[in-house]
Structure formats: structure tokens, C-alpha cells
Amino acid sequence: MQYINFNKITSLALGAIVLIASSCQRQNDNSRFAGFEKVLDLKKVVSLSNKANLQNIIKLNIPAIDESTFDFNSSISNVRCVPLQTTGTMIGGIDKIFFADNRIIVVDATISKTVFIFDGNGRYVNKISPAKNKNVANPLTRFHTATYFYAQKEIAFYDDKKDIVYYFDTNGNFKKSVKLYFDIQDFASFSTSNNFVYLSMYDGNKHLKELKGSDLYLGTQDGQISAIAPDASQKVKINSNYYYNSNIASSGN
């Protein structure tokens, strides 16, 4: 009588599944960022010093999550209340708010998946959301996160499936798009320059050896990277305890 070793068969099957999954993942990564060698100039990427310039830093002591009070008076000198016109807006949630150039820009990337534009007095101007059918006037079909580009007075949307950033003006008109050849989870621009800071996740750009060990990059609007923050990387433990490096700010905050 012959016996079948099911344990051996199961191990072989699992091994095959792992190999197939790994192969597919590599193929997806390679095709996703195909041609990055011709676009990204990584020879000039430098590591930023981890010694912060503390001259203009204001230290805030954030209370523990189980505490119910926070002394805003110690850090805020005045408060201005601006009611937002709600007709036709339907804001589901607020992920980010930007104040600039007689505009109040509300990003709701979670519920309504829309960015709402108001003027400085709270009057509704326009809204930008993914188009149901791709068109020239609005090629945006989805977005993962959005930010405000201060230098150009534009709203930037990041599509994490296509790795494309779409730029609109503060009236809601589409301007241009830029292809990224690296993965990000969030990004922000500096109010005093054309530079962007890009936040990746969990060493998500393994195809770029120059970025190894860092999830925080300094770059330009056109998707070039000029510097990285060394050892600024987020980590995950499989035992359900999530933790992150203390020198990385939470995405969206």
C-alpha cells in the first residue's frame, strides 16, 4: 500500500504560491516604475544632517491620549471664526485645511473624496473631485492625498495607483500632471521655496537603492529627489503592535 505525504505536498504547494506571489510583486514593481533610470537623477542625492536648527522651533507638549484637556492659550494668541458656506459642499470629513491667497482649502480624502475651495470669507468657490469619465478638463480619476503648493498657488492631488500628481489652480481648473517614479503616502510643500517633502512608508522604494533606510525625502515639484533624512523610517511589527520612528510626523497632521 502506498501512502501519500500530505504534509510534503502542502509544503510544496505553499512554496509555489509564495514564489508566484513574490514573482508577481517584483513584476508589478518593475512595471510600475519602469524607466525610472532615465528620469531620476539620484547621483546628487545627499543625506541631511539630523541636527535640527532650533532657533525658530516652538515646542508643544501634546497631552497623552487619555487626557481631556489641552492648554491652547499657551500657544495661540487669537482665534478667528470663519463660517463656511455649506450650499452644495457636503463636506464628509476634514483631513487637511490650507489657508493661503484669499483661499480656504478643505481636503476630504476619506468620505466625499473631494477638495473644497472657499474664499477668505468662507464663500464657496468650487470643488475638485475625481471625474467619472476621464476628460481633458479633469483627468483626475482618483486621489490618495492632496496638498497645497504655495510657490505656484496650486492644489496638488496624488494618485497612488498611477503615481501621478495632478495640479489645479485655486479656482479648480486643471493645469498639468507629473509622473512620479517613487511611491509616497503623503507630501507637502514649503511656503518659502519650490521644494516638496515626500513621505513614503516602510521602505517602499526598494527599486531606488539611494533611498534605502529612509522614508522621508526632499525633492522638487517635477519629482526629482535631492536629499533624504537618514534613519527616518517607519516600521511594523507582525504581533499587532504598530509603532513609528519618533522623528516622522503622522501622515496628514
PDB file of C-alpha atoms in Angstrom:
ATOM      1  CA  MET A   1       0.000   0.000   0.000  1.00  0.00           C
ATOM      2  CA  GLN A   2       1.308   3.443  -0.874  1.00  0.00           C
ATOM      3  CA  TYR A   3       0.844   6.408   1.433  1.00  0.00           C
ATOM      4  CA  ILE A   4       0.636   9.994   0.290  1.00  0.00           C
ATOM      5  CA  ASN A   5       2.663  12.522   2.275  1.00  0.00           C
ATOM      6  CA  PHE A   6       0.146  15.382   2.501  1.00  0.00           C
ATOM      7  CA  ASN A   7       2.495  17.480   4.632  1.00  0.00           C
ATOM      8  CA  LYS A   8       5.109  17.410   1.864  1.00  0.00           C
ATOM      9  CA  ILE A   9       2.513  18.214  -0.801  1.00  0.00           C
ATOM     10  CA  THR A  10       1.145  21.089   1.297  1.00  0.00           C
ATOM     11  CA  SER A  11       4.648  22.478   1.828  1.00  0.00           C
ATOM     12  CA  LEU A  12       5.405  22.291  -1.886  1.00  0.00           C
ATOM     13  CA  ALA A  13       2.097  23.985  -2.743  1.00  0.00           C
ATOM     14  CA  LEU A  14       2.669  26.788  -0.248  1.00  0.00           C
ATOM     15  CA  GLY A  15       6.188  27.245  -1.546  1.00  0.00           C
ATOM     16  CA  ALA A  16       4.904  27.533  -5.084  1.00  0.00           C
ATOM     17  CA  ILE A  17       2.295  30.092  -4.024  1.00  0.00           C
ATOM     18  CA  VAL A  18       4.951  32.176  -2.266  1.00  0.00           C
ATOM     19  CA  LEU A  19       7.223  32.055  -5.324  1.00  0.00           C
ATOM     20  CA  ILE A  20       4.384  33.045  -7.647  1.00  0.00           C
ATOM     21  CA  ALA A  21       3.280  35.886  -5.338  1.00  0.00           C
ATOM     22  CA  SER A  22       6.859  37.155  -4.987  1.00  0.00           C
ATOM     23  CA  SER A  23       7.379  36.999  -8.732  1.00  0.00           C
ATOM     24  CA  CYS A  24       4.152  38.901  -9.396  1.00  0.00           C
ATOM     25  CA  GLN A  25       5.117  41.539  -6.846  1.00  0.00           C
ATOM     26  CA  ARG A  26       8.517  42.042  -8.478  1.00  0.00           C
ATOM     27  CA  GLN A  27       6.904  42.276 -11.900  1.00  0.00           C
ATOM     28  CA  ASN A  28       4.372  44.809 -10.607  1.00  0.00           C
ATOM     29  CA  ASP A  29       7.107  46.931  -9.020  1.00  0.00           C
ATOM     30  CA  ASN A  30       9.263  46.762 -12.148  1.00  0.00           C
ATOM     31  CA  SER A  31       6.420  47.708 -14.475  1.00  0.00           C
ATOM     32  CA  ARG A  32       5.071  50.368 -12.124  1.00  0.00           C
ATOM     33  CA  PHE A  33       8.301  52.368 -12.106  1.00  0.00           C
ATOM     34  CA  ALA A  34       9.666  51.280 -15.469  1.00  0.00           C
ATOM     35  CA  GLY A  35      12.086  53.783 -16.941  1.00  0.00           C
ATOM     36  CA  PHE A  36      12.991  55.484 -13.658  1.00  0.00           C
ATOM     37  CA  GLU A  37      16.700  55.280 -14.565  1.00  0.00           C
ATOM     38  CA  LYS A  38      16.145  57.703 -17.436  1.00  0.00           C
ATOM     39  CA  VAL A  39      14.122  60.178 -15.363  1.00  0.00           C
ATOM     40  CA  LEU A  40      15.531  60.283 -11.840  1.00  0.00           C
ATOM     41  CA  ASP A  41      18.971  61.800 -11.295  1.00  0.00           C
ATOM     42  CA  LEU A  42      19.999  60.225  -7.989  1.00  0.00           C
ATOM     43  CA  LYS A  43      23.727  60.934  -8.210  1.00  0.00           C
ATOM     44  CA  LYS A  44      23.294  64.211  -6.345  1.00  0.00           C
ATOM     45  CA  VAL A  45      21.110  62.843  -3.518  1.00  0.00           C
ATOM     46  CA  VAL A  46      22.618  63.785  -0.143  1.00  0.00           C
ATOM     47  CA  SER A  47      21.830  62.830   3.440  1.00  0.00           C
ATOM     48  CA  LEU A  48      20.523  65.650   5.579  1.00  0.00           C
ATOM     49  CA  SER A  49      22.030  66.312   8.968  1.00  0.00           C
ATOM     50  CA  ASN A  50      19.950  65.030  11.874  1.00  0.00           C
ATOM     51  CA  LYS A  51      20.921  68.088  13.894  1.00  0.00           C
ATOM     52  CA  ALA A  52      17.905  70.373  13.717  1.00  0.00           C
ATOM     53  CA  ASN A  53      18.127  74.152  13.676  1.00  0.00           C
ATOM     54  CA  LEU A  54      16.233  75.005  16.856  1.00  0.00           C
ATOM     55  CA  GLN A  55      16.240  78.790  16.526  1.00  0.00           C
ATOM     56  CA  ASN A  56      12.687  79.035  15.166  1.00  0.00           C
ATOM     57  CA  ILE A  57      11.235  75.906  16.752  1.00  0.00           C
ATOM     58  CA  ILE A  58       8.236  76.227  19.098  1.00  0.00           C
ATOM     59  CA  LYS A  59       7.923  73.266  21.436  1.00  0.00           C
ATOM     60  CA  LEU A  60       4.401  71.999  22.158  1.00  0.00           C
ATOM     61  CA  ASN A  61       3.723  69.389  24.800  1.00  0.00           C
ATOM     62  CA  ILE A  62       0.861  67.278  23.451  1.00  0.00           C
ATOM     63  CA  PRO A  63      -1.046  65.549  26.274  1.00  0.00           C
ATOM     64  CA  ALA A  64      -1.491  61.801  26.448  1.00  0.00           C
ATOM     65  CA  ILE A  65      -4.417  60.347  24.517  1.00  0.00           C
ATOM     66  CA  ASP A  66      -6.349  59.606  27.719  1.00  0.00           C
ATOM     67  CA  GLU A  67      -6.219  63.223  28.897  1.00  0.00           C
ATOM     68  CA  SER A  68      -9.130  65.501  28.030  1.00  0.00           C
ATOM     69  CA  THR A  69      -7.583  68.975  28.289  1.00  0.00           C
ATOM     70  CA  PHE A  70      -5.063  70.936  26.278  1.00  0.00           C
ATOM     71  CA  ASP A  71      -3.935  74.486  27.045  1.00  0.00           C
ATOM     72  CA  PHE A  72      -4.399  76.229  23.697  1.00  0.00           C
ATOM     73  CA  ASN A  73      -3.976  79.640  25.331  1.00  0.00           C
ATOM     74  CA  SER A  74      -0.292  78.982  25.887  1.00  0.00           C
ATOM     75  CA  SER A  75       0.375  78.775  22.131  1.00  0.00           C
ATOM     76  CA  ILE A  76      -2.460  80.669  20.384  1.00  0.00           C
ATOM     77  CA  SER A  77      -2.696  84.450  20.553  1.00  0.00           C
ATOM     78  CA  ASN A  78      -6.035  84.921  18.746  1.00  0.00           C
ATOM     79  CA  VAL A  79      -8.824  82.963  17.067  1.00  0.00           C
ATOM     80  CA  ARG A  80     -10.892  83.957  14.023  1.00  0.00           C
ATOM     81  CA  CYS A  81     -14.098  82.110  13.217  1.00  0.00           C
ATOM     82  CA  VAL A  82     -14.987  81.842   9.508  1.00  0.00           C
ATOM     83  CA  PRO A  83     -18.300  80.067   8.741  1.00  0.00           C
ATOM     84  CA  LEU A  84     -18.037  78.082   5.518  1.00  0.00           C
ATOM     85  CA  GLN A  85     -20.865  78.302   3.021  1.00  0.00           C
ATOM     86  CA  THR A  86     -22.433  74.858   3.038  1.00  0.00           C
ATOM     87  CA  THR A  87     -24.674  75.085  -0.024  1.00  0.00           C
ATOM     88  CA  GLY A  88     -23.585  72.350  -2.411  1.00  0.00           C
ATOM     89  CA  THR A  89     -20.444  71.440  -0.455  1.00  0.00           C
ATOM     90  CA  MET A  90     -21.371  68.359   1.617  1.00  0.00           C
ATOM     91  CA  ILE A  91     -18.034  68.012   3.404  1.00  0.00           C
ATOM     92  CA  GLY A  92     -17.885  64.490   4.817  1.00  0.00           C
ATOM     93  CA  GLY A  93     -14.722  64.861   6.875  1.00  0.00           C
ATOM     94  CA  ILE A  94     -11.680  67.103   7.170  1.00  0.00           C
ATOM     95  CA  ASP A  95      -8.247  65.583   6.550  1.00  0.00           C
ATOM     96  CA  LYS A  96      -6.372  68.842   5.937  1.00  0.00           C
ATOM     97  CA  ILE A  97      -7.030  72.584   5.756  1.00  0.00           C
ATOM     98  CA  PHE A  98      -4.851  75.146   3.968  1.00  0.00           C
ATOM     99  CA  PHE A  99      -5.093  78.935   4.276  1.00  0.00           C
ATOM    100  CA  ALA A 100      -3.449  80.943   1.519  1.00  0.00           C
ATOM    101  CA  ASP A 101      -4.055  83.701  -1.045  1.00  0.00           C
ATOM    102  CA  ASN A 102      -7.637  84.512  -0.076  1.00  0.00           C
ATOM    103  CA  ARG A 103      -8.485  80.832  -0.150  1.00  0.00           C
ATOM    104  CA  ILE A 104      -9.559  78.262   2.423  1.00  0.00           C
ATOM    105  CA  ILE A 105      -8.904  74.792   1.006  1.00  0.00           C
ATOM    106  CA  VAL A 106     -10.521  71.801   2.730  1.00  0.00           C
ATOM    107  CA  VAL A 107      -9.288  68.313   1.839  1.00  0.00           C
ATOM    108  CA  ASP A 108     -11.714  65.438   2.409  1.00  0.00           C
ATOM    109  CA  ALA A 109      -9.818  62.446   1.055  1.00  0.00           C
ATOM    110  CA  THR A 110     -11.734  59.881   3.106  1.00  0.00           C
ATOM    111  CA  ILE A 111     -15.502  60.318   2.809  1.00  0.00           C
ATOM    112  CA  SER A 112     -16.561  62.583  -0.057  1.00  0.00           C
ATOM    113  CA  LYS A 113     -13.105  62.252  -1.710  1.00  0.00           C
ATOM    114  CA  THR A 114     -13.272  65.909  -2.680  1.00  0.00           C
ATOM    115  CA  VAL A 115     -11.284  69.093  -2.159  1.00  0.00           C
ATOM    116  CA  PHE A 116     -13.473  72.121  -1.420  1.00  0.00           C
ATOM    117  CA  ILE A 117     -12.359  75.672  -2.198  1.00  0.00           C
ATOM    118  CA  PHE A 118     -13.672  78.736  -0.331  1.00  0.00           C
ATOM    119  CA  ASP A 119     -12.550  82.339  -0.383  1.00  0.00           C
ATOM    120  CA  GLY A 120     -11.106  84.047   2.670  1.00  0.00           C
ATOM    121  CA  ASN A 121     -14.583  84.929   3.948  1.00  0.00           C
ATOM    122  CA  GLY A 122     -15.888  81.372   3.654  1.00  0.00           C
ATOM    123  CA  ARG A 123     -17.839  81.793   0.419  1.00  0.00           C
ATOM    124  CA  TYR A 124     -17.951  78.662  -1.732  1.00  0.00           C
ATOM    125  CA  VAL A 125     -15.793  78.894  -4.885  1.00  0.00           C
ATOM    126  CA  ASN A 126     -15.555  75.394  -6.344  1.00  0.00           C
ATOM    127  CA  LYS A 127     -14.806  71.771  -5.583  1.00  0.00           C
ATOM    128  CA  ILE A 128     -12.482  69.232  -7.199  1.00  0.00           C
ATOM    129  CA  SER A 129     -13.271  65.533  -7.200  1.00  0.00           C
ATOM    130  CA  PRO A 130     -12.381  62.554  -9.395  1.00  0.00           C
ATOM    131  CA  ALA A 131     -14.202  62.595 -12.712  1.00  0.00           C
ATOM    132  CA  LYS A 132     -16.418  59.636 -13.532  1.00  0.00           C
ATOM    133  CA  ASN A 133     -15.144  59.725 -17.094  1.00  0.00           C
ATOM    134  CA  LYS A 134     -11.583  60.840 -17.876  1.00  0.00           C
ATOM    135  CA  ASN A 135     -11.543  64.107 -19.797  1.00  0.00           C
ATOM    136  CA  VAL A 136      -9.165  66.901 -20.743  1.00  0.00           C
ATOM    137  CA  ALA A 137     -10.693  69.400 -18.326  1.00  0.00           C
ATOM    138  CA  ASN A 138     -10.350  66.983 -15.385  1.00  0.00           C
ATOM    139  CA  PRO A 139      -8.123  63.920 -15.905  1.00  0.00           C
ATOM    140  CA  LEU A 140      -8.220  63.118 -12.172  1.00  0.00           C
ATOM    141  CA  THR A 141      -9.888  59.719 -11.638  1.00  0.00           C
ATOM    142  CA  ARG A 142      -8.822  59.086  -8.011  1.00  0.00           C
ATOM    143  CA  PHE A 143      -6.542  60.518  -5.347  1.00  0.00           C
ATOM    144  CA  HIS A 144      -4.974  59.234  -2.155  1.00  0.00           C
ATOM    145  CA  THR A 145      -3.911  62.552  -0.647  1.00  0.00           C
ATOM    146  CA  ALA A 146      -3.670  66.227  -1.575  1.00  0.00           C
ATOM    147  CA  THR A 147      -1.661  69.267  -0.559  1.00  0.00           C
ATOM    148  CA  TYR A 148      -1.226  72.945  -1.388  1.00  0.00           C
ATOM    149  CA  PHE A 149       1.727  74.116  -3.490  1.00  0.00           C
ATOM    150  CA  TYR A 150       2.409  77.565  -2.034  1.00  0.00           C
ATOM    151  CA  ALA A 151       5.008  78.737  -4.556  1.00  0.00           C
ATOM    152  CA  GLN A 152       2.728  78.203  -7.561  1.00  0.00           C
ATOM    153  CA  LYS A 153      -0.609  78.716  -5.775  1.00  0.00           C
ATOM    154  CA  GLU A 154      -1.826  75.291  -6.898  1.00  0.00           C
ATOM    155  CA  ILE A 155      -3.585  72.311  -5.332  1.00  0.00           C
ATOM    156  CA  ALA A 156      -1.754  69.013  -5.862  1.00  0.00           C
ATOM    157  CA  PHE A 157      -3.503  65.616  -5.910  1.00  0.00           C
ATOM    158  CA  TYR A 158      -1.580  62.342  -5.683  1.00  0.00           C
ATOM    159  CA  ASP A 159      -2.974  59.246  -7.427  1.00  0.00           C
ATOM    160  CA  ASP A 160      -1.301  56.294  -5.681  1.00  0.00           C
ATOM    161  CA  LYS A 161      -2.363  53.810  -8.388  1.00  0.00           C
ATOM    162  CA  LYS A 162      -0.866  55.703 -11.316  1.00  0.00           C
ATOM    163  CA  ASP A 163       1.843  57.521  -9.279  1.00  0.00           C
ATOM    164  CA  ILE A 164       0.814  60.795 -10.878  1.00  0.00           C
ATOM    165  CA  VAL A 165       0.432  64.226  -9.256  1.00  0.00           C
ATOM    166  CA  TYR A 166      -2.304  66.414 -10.765  1.00  0.00           C
ATOM    167  CA  TYR A 167      -2.135  70.191 -10.309  1.00  0.00           C
ATOM    168  CA  PHE A 168      -5.174  72.505 -10.251  1.00  0.00           C
ATOM    169  CA  ASP A 169      -5.320  76.249  -9.657  1.00  0.00           C
ATOM    170  CA  THR A 170      -7.239  77.713  -6.706  1.00  0.00           C
ATOM    171  CA  ASN A 171     -10.322  78.191  -8.870  1.00  0.00           C
ATOM    172  CA  GLY A 172     -10.481  74.471  -9.616  1.00  0.00           C
ATOM    173  CA  ASN A 173      -9.014  74.470 -13.143  1.00  0.00           C
ATOM    174  CA  PHE A 174      -6.666  71.670 -14.178  1.00  0.00           C
ATOM    175  CA  LYS A 175      -3.127  72.840 -15.010  1.00  0.00           C
ATOM    176  CA  LYS A 176      -0.812  69.857 -15.520  1.00  0.00           C
ATOM    177  CA  SER A 177       0.267  66.422 -14.288  1.00  0.00           C
ATOM    178  CA  VAL A 178       3.639  64.998 -13.213  1.00  0.00           C
ATOM    179  CA  LYS A 179       4.625  61.317 -13.142  1.00  0.00           C
ATOM    180  CA  LEU A 180       6.474  60.130 -10.012  1.00  0.00           C
ATOM    181  CA  TYR A 181       8.887  57.213 -10.167  1.00  0.00           C
ATOM    182  CA  PHE A 182       8.768  56.506  -6.443  1.00  0.00           C
ATOM    183  CA  ASP A 183       5.984  55.613  -4.021  1.00  0.00           C
ATOM    184  CA  ILE A 184       4.690  58.074  -1.420  1.00  0.00           C
ATOM    185  CA  GLN A 185       1.969  58.118   1.209  1.00  0.00           C
ATOM    186  CA  ASP A 186       1.849  61.869   1.714  1.00  0.00           C
ATOM    187  CA  PHE A 187       3.616  65.058   0.691  1.00  0.00           C
ATOM    188  CA  ALA A 188       3.756  68.781   1.443  1.00  0.00           C
ATOM    189  CA  SER A 189       5.350  71.897   0.008  1.00  0.00           C
ATOM    190  CA  PHE A 190       7.362  74.606   1.733  1.00  0.00           C
ATOM    191  CA  SER A 191       5.806  78.059   1.799  1.00  0.00           C
ATOM    192  CA  THR A 192       9.163  79.730   1.097  1.00  0.00           C
ATOM    193  CA  SER A 193      10.505  77.600  -1.774  1.00  0.00           C
ATOM    194  CA  ASN A 194       9.647  75.242  -4.638  1.00  0.00           C
ATOM    195  CA  ASN A 195      10.706  72.213  -2.615  1.00  0.00           C
ATOM    196  CA  PHE A 196       8.480  69.356  -1.524  1.00  0.00           C
ATOM    197  CA  VAL A 197       8.887  66.896   1.325  1.00  0.00           C
ATOM    198  CA  TYR A 198       7.765  63.369   0.431  1.00  0.00           C
ATOM    199  CA  LEU A 199       6.797  60.709   2.991  1.00  0.00           C
ATOM    200  CA  SER A 200       6.982  57.075   1.933  1.00  0.00           C
ATOM    201  CA  MET A 201       6.118  54.021   4.054  1.00  0.00           C
ATOM    202  CA  TYR A 202       8.089  51.015   5.287  1.00  0.00           C
ATOM    203  CA  ASP A 203      10.993  51.276   2.852  1.00  0.00           C
ATOM    204  CA  GLY A 204       8.523  51.250  -0.023  1.00  0.00           C
ATOM    205  CA  ASN A 205      11.012  52.213  -2.746  1.00  0.00           C
ATOM    206  CA  LYS A 206      13.285  49.214  -2.904  1.00  0.00           C
ATOM    207  CA  HIS A 207      13.978  49.874  -6.584  1.00  0.00           C
ATOM    208  CA  LEU A 208      15.923  53.006  -5.564  1.00  0.00           C
ATOM    209  CA  LYS A 209      18.986  51.925  -3.580  1.00  0.00           C
ATOM    210  CA  GLU A 210      19.892  55.558  -2.904  1.00  0.00           C
ATOM    211  CA  LEU A 211      16.777  55.878  -0.706  1.00  0.00           C
ATOM    212  CA  LYS A 212      17.398  52.769   1.377  1.00  0.00           C
ATOM    213  CA  GLY A 213      16.855  53.281   5.094  1.00  0.00           C
ATOM    214  CA  SER A 214      14.762  56.423   4.726  1.00  0.00           C
ATOM    215  CA  ASP A 215      11.073  57.166   4.181  1.00  0.00           C
ATOM    216  CA  LEU A 216      11.472  60.950   4.176  1.00  0.00           C
ATOM    217  CA  TYR A 217      12.716  62.736   1.043  1.00  0.00           C
ATOM    218  CA  LEU A 218      13.311  66.311  -0.033  1.00  0.00           C
ATOM    219  CA  GLY A 219      12.586  66.960  -3.682  1.00  0.00           C
ATOM    220  CA  THR A 220      11.125  69.178  -6.360  1.00  0.00           C
ATOM    221  CA  GLN A 221       7.736  69.605  -7.970  1.00  0.00           C
ATOM    222  CA  ASP A 222       8.781  67.634 -11.042  1.00  0.00           C
ATOM    223  CA  GLY A 223       9.522  64.531  -8.967  1.00  0.00           C
ATOM    224  CA  GLN A 224      13.286  64.795  -8.548  1.00  0.00           C
ATOM    225  CA  ILE A 225      14.819  63.862  -5.171  1.00  0.00           C
ATOM    226  CA  SER A 226      17.679  65.937  -3.828  1.00  0.00           C
ATOM    227  CA  ALA A 227      18.090  64.688  -0.245  1.00  0.00           C
ATOM    228  CA  ILE A 228      16.933  62.088   2.274  1.00  0.00           C
ATOM    229  CA  ALA A 229      16.620  62.092   6.055  1.00  0.00           C
ATOM    230  CA  PRO A 230      18.870  59.241   7.226  1.00  0.00           C
ATOM    231  CA  ASP A 231      17.316  56.606   9.506  1.00  0.00           C
ATOM    232  CA  ALA A 232      13.875  58.240   9.193  1.00  0.00           C
ATOM    233  CA  SER A 233      11.919  55.073   8.565  1.00  0.00           C
ATOM    234  CA  GLN A 234       8.643  53.663   9.791  1.00  0.00           C
ATOM    235  CA  LYS A 235       8.329  50.071  10.917  1.00  0.00           C
ATOM    236  CA  VAL A 236       5.626  47.478  11.524  1.00  0.00           C
ATOM    237  CA  LYS A 237       5.626  44.521  13.915  1.00  0.00           C
ATOM    238  CA  ILE A 238       3.592  41.489  12.935  1.00  0.00           C
ATOM    239  CA  ASN A 239       2.394  40.987  16.531  1.00  0.00           C
ATOM    240  CA  SER A 240      -0.199  43.760  16.019  1.00  0.00           C
ATOM    241  CA  ASN A 241       1.819  46.387  17.892  1.00  0.00           C
ATOM    242  CA  TYR A 242       2.237  49.322  15.492  1.00  0.00           C
ATOM    243  CA  TYR A 243       4.984  51.813  16.141  1.00  0.00           C
ATOM    244  CA  TYR A 244       6.785  54.505  14.213  1.00  0.00           C
ATOM    245  CA  ASN A 245      10.047  56.360  14.475  1.00  0.00           C
ATOM    246  CA  SER A 246       9.555  59.464  16.600  1.00  0.00           C
ATOM    247  CA  ASN A 247      11.222  61.722  14.031  1.00  0.00           C
ATOM    248  CA  ILE A 248       8.441  61.024  11.478  1.00  0.00           C
ATOM    249  CA  ALA A 249       5.268  63.078  11.756  1.00  0.00           C
ATOM    250  CA  SER A 250       1.959  61.265  11.319  1.00  0.00           C
ATOM    251  CA  SER A 251       0.616  61.495   7.797  1.00  0.00           C
ATOM    252  CA  GLY A 252      -1.920  64.287   7.377  1.00  0.00           C
ATOM    253  CA  ASN A 253      -1.154  66.049  10.644  1.00  0.00           C
TER     254      ASN A 253
END
